[in-house]
């Protein structure tokens, strides 16, 4: 039985993830995130694997990618049953290779050593007990298999310090909350139209095309992300360190543990100028803005 906190989490995420599913650009961008090279694997490595996509989200974009890449089976797990219509719409073309399961990462309804590849992106901070979730995911990883995890690092960069303050404001200030709740492509287009008209009444463009460029920085993809950062309930603020997650992998008997990163392609908004910092998370500029950033780590369970 889900707690009221989990139901709230699921409800908030369900809204974003359906928005993402309805926008072909966003869905395709999310699917394109899963590529072998990112995980340090040879092309074709997912072929024939049994994969768990834990906390897959209503649109199960990673599950879709693993299936497209030839996984033998993909189990897509989320809290409750209410999300399944959305994921099923996408995944039904894969037939019995795709299975949708309601459950929690804190108590996985699977035998141990069940999966060759366990994928869990952005889920554990939303649970009441991330360490238990980690141990559960490690338990179901097969010897010889891999477990991949993303988790937000400590909020010790400018952007995440701001986000944490603004999350508090979102909780306590009705006006700010309503502005965020109404933030989307169309409200923003109205605001930008007003801004650029007012500007044009006063002076001509300084550089040719600057208004069009300014507009290109904002799209629905960006606003789903911004709403996520303020609205999504988390038990744990951004407080995980790379060392701590590495220790968890070691405690659970994993080896070849490595932090990985990627160049996140295909942003059509201002995040295309942030993407180099996602890739080079250790660069001083990236550390300044994002601190520990999004910790993306993978480990192998030794064959016995
Ligand atoms: C940031 S979203 C990530 C979704 C997806 N993994 C992705 O990368 O697009 C976090 C997801 O974790 C799910 N979640 C939260 N607590 C969970 C739990 N205890 N068990 C399984 N999923 C959970 C939420 O419902 C939400 O869809």
Coordinates of N, CA, C and O in Angstrom, one line a residue, residues 13 33 64 70 95 110 157 169 171 186-187 222 231 243 249 251 255 269 275-276 285-286 294 298:
X13 N 4.5 13.6 -10.7 CA 5.3 13.1 -11.8 C 4.4 12.6 -13.0 O 4.8 12.8 -14.2
X33 N 18.6 9.3 -24.7 CA 19.6 9.3 -23.6 C 20.3 7.9 -23.4 O 21.3 7.8 -22.8
X64 N 11.6 1.9 -23.2 CA 11.4 1.9 -24.6 C 12.7 1.8 -25.3 O 12.9 1.0 -26.3
X70 N 17.1 -4.0 -28.3 CA 17.1 -5.5 -28.4 C 17.2 -6.2 -27.1 O 17.5 -7.4 -27.1
X95 N 5.3 -6.3 -27.5 CA 4.6 -7.5 -27.1 C 5.1 -8.0 -25.7 O 5.4 -7.2 -24.8
X110 N 10.6 -9.1 -6.8 CA 11.3 -10.0 -7.7 C 12.3 -10.8 -6.9 O 12.8 -10.4 -5.8
X157 N 26.4 23.8 -5.5 CA 26.6 24.7 -6.7 C 25.5 25.8 -6.7 O 24.5 25.6 -6.0
X169 N 10.4 28.7 -1.1 CA 9.5 29.8 -1.4 C 8.2 29.2 -2.0 O 7.1 29.6 -1.8
X171 N 6.9 26.4 -1.3 CA 6.0 25.9 -0.3 C 5.3 27.0 0.5 O 4.1 26.8 0.9
X186 N 2.9 28.1 -23.3 CA 2.0 29.1 -23.8 C 2.0 30.4 -22.9 O 2.0 31.5 -23.4
X187 N 2.1 30.2 -21.6 CA 2.1 31.4 -20.7 C 3.4 32.1 -20.9 O 3.5 33.4 -20.9
X222 N 11.8 22.7 -21.3 CA 12.4 23.4 -20.2 C 11.4 23.6 -19.0 O 11.8 23.4 -17.9
X231 N 8.2 21.5 -7.8 CA 6.9 20.8 -7.4 C 7.2 19.4 -6.8 O 6.4 19.0 -6.0
X243 N 31.1 10.0 -3.0 CA 31.8 9.0 -2.2 C 30.8 8.1 -1.5 O 31.0 6.9 -1.4
X249 N 27.9 1.0 -3.3 CA 28.2 0.0 -4.3 C 29.2 -1.0 -3.7 O 29.0 -2.2 -3.9
X251 N 29.8 -1.7 -0.5 CA 29.1 -2.5 0.5 C 28.3 -3.6 -0.1 O 28.1 -4.7 0.5
X255 N 31.9 -4.2 -8.2 CA 33.2 -3.7 -8.6 C 33.1 -3.0 -9.9 O 32.0 -2.8 -10.4
X269 N 16.3 24.2 -26.1 CA 16.1 25.3 -25.2 C 17.5 25.7 -24.7 O 18.5 25.2 -25.1
X275 N 24.7 21.9 -21.5 CA 25.1 20.5 -21.8 C 26.6 20.3 -21.7 O 26.9 19.2 -21.1
X276 N 27.5 21.2 -22.1 CA 28.9 20.9 -21.9 C 29.2 20.7 -20.4 O 30.1 19.9 -20.1
X285 N 33.9 25.3 -13.9 CA 32.7 26.1 -14.2 C 31.5 25.2 -13.9 O 30.5 25.7 -13.3
X286 N 31.6 23.9 -14.2 CA 30.4 23.0 -13.9 C 30.3 22.9 -12.4 O 29.2 22.9 -11.8
X294 N 24.5 15.9 -11.1 CA 23.7 14.7 -11.1 C 24.7 13.5 -11.1 O 25.5 13.3 -12.0
X298 N 27.7 3.6 -12.2 CA 27.4 2.2 -12.6 C 28.4 1.3 -12.0 O 29.6 1.7 -11.8

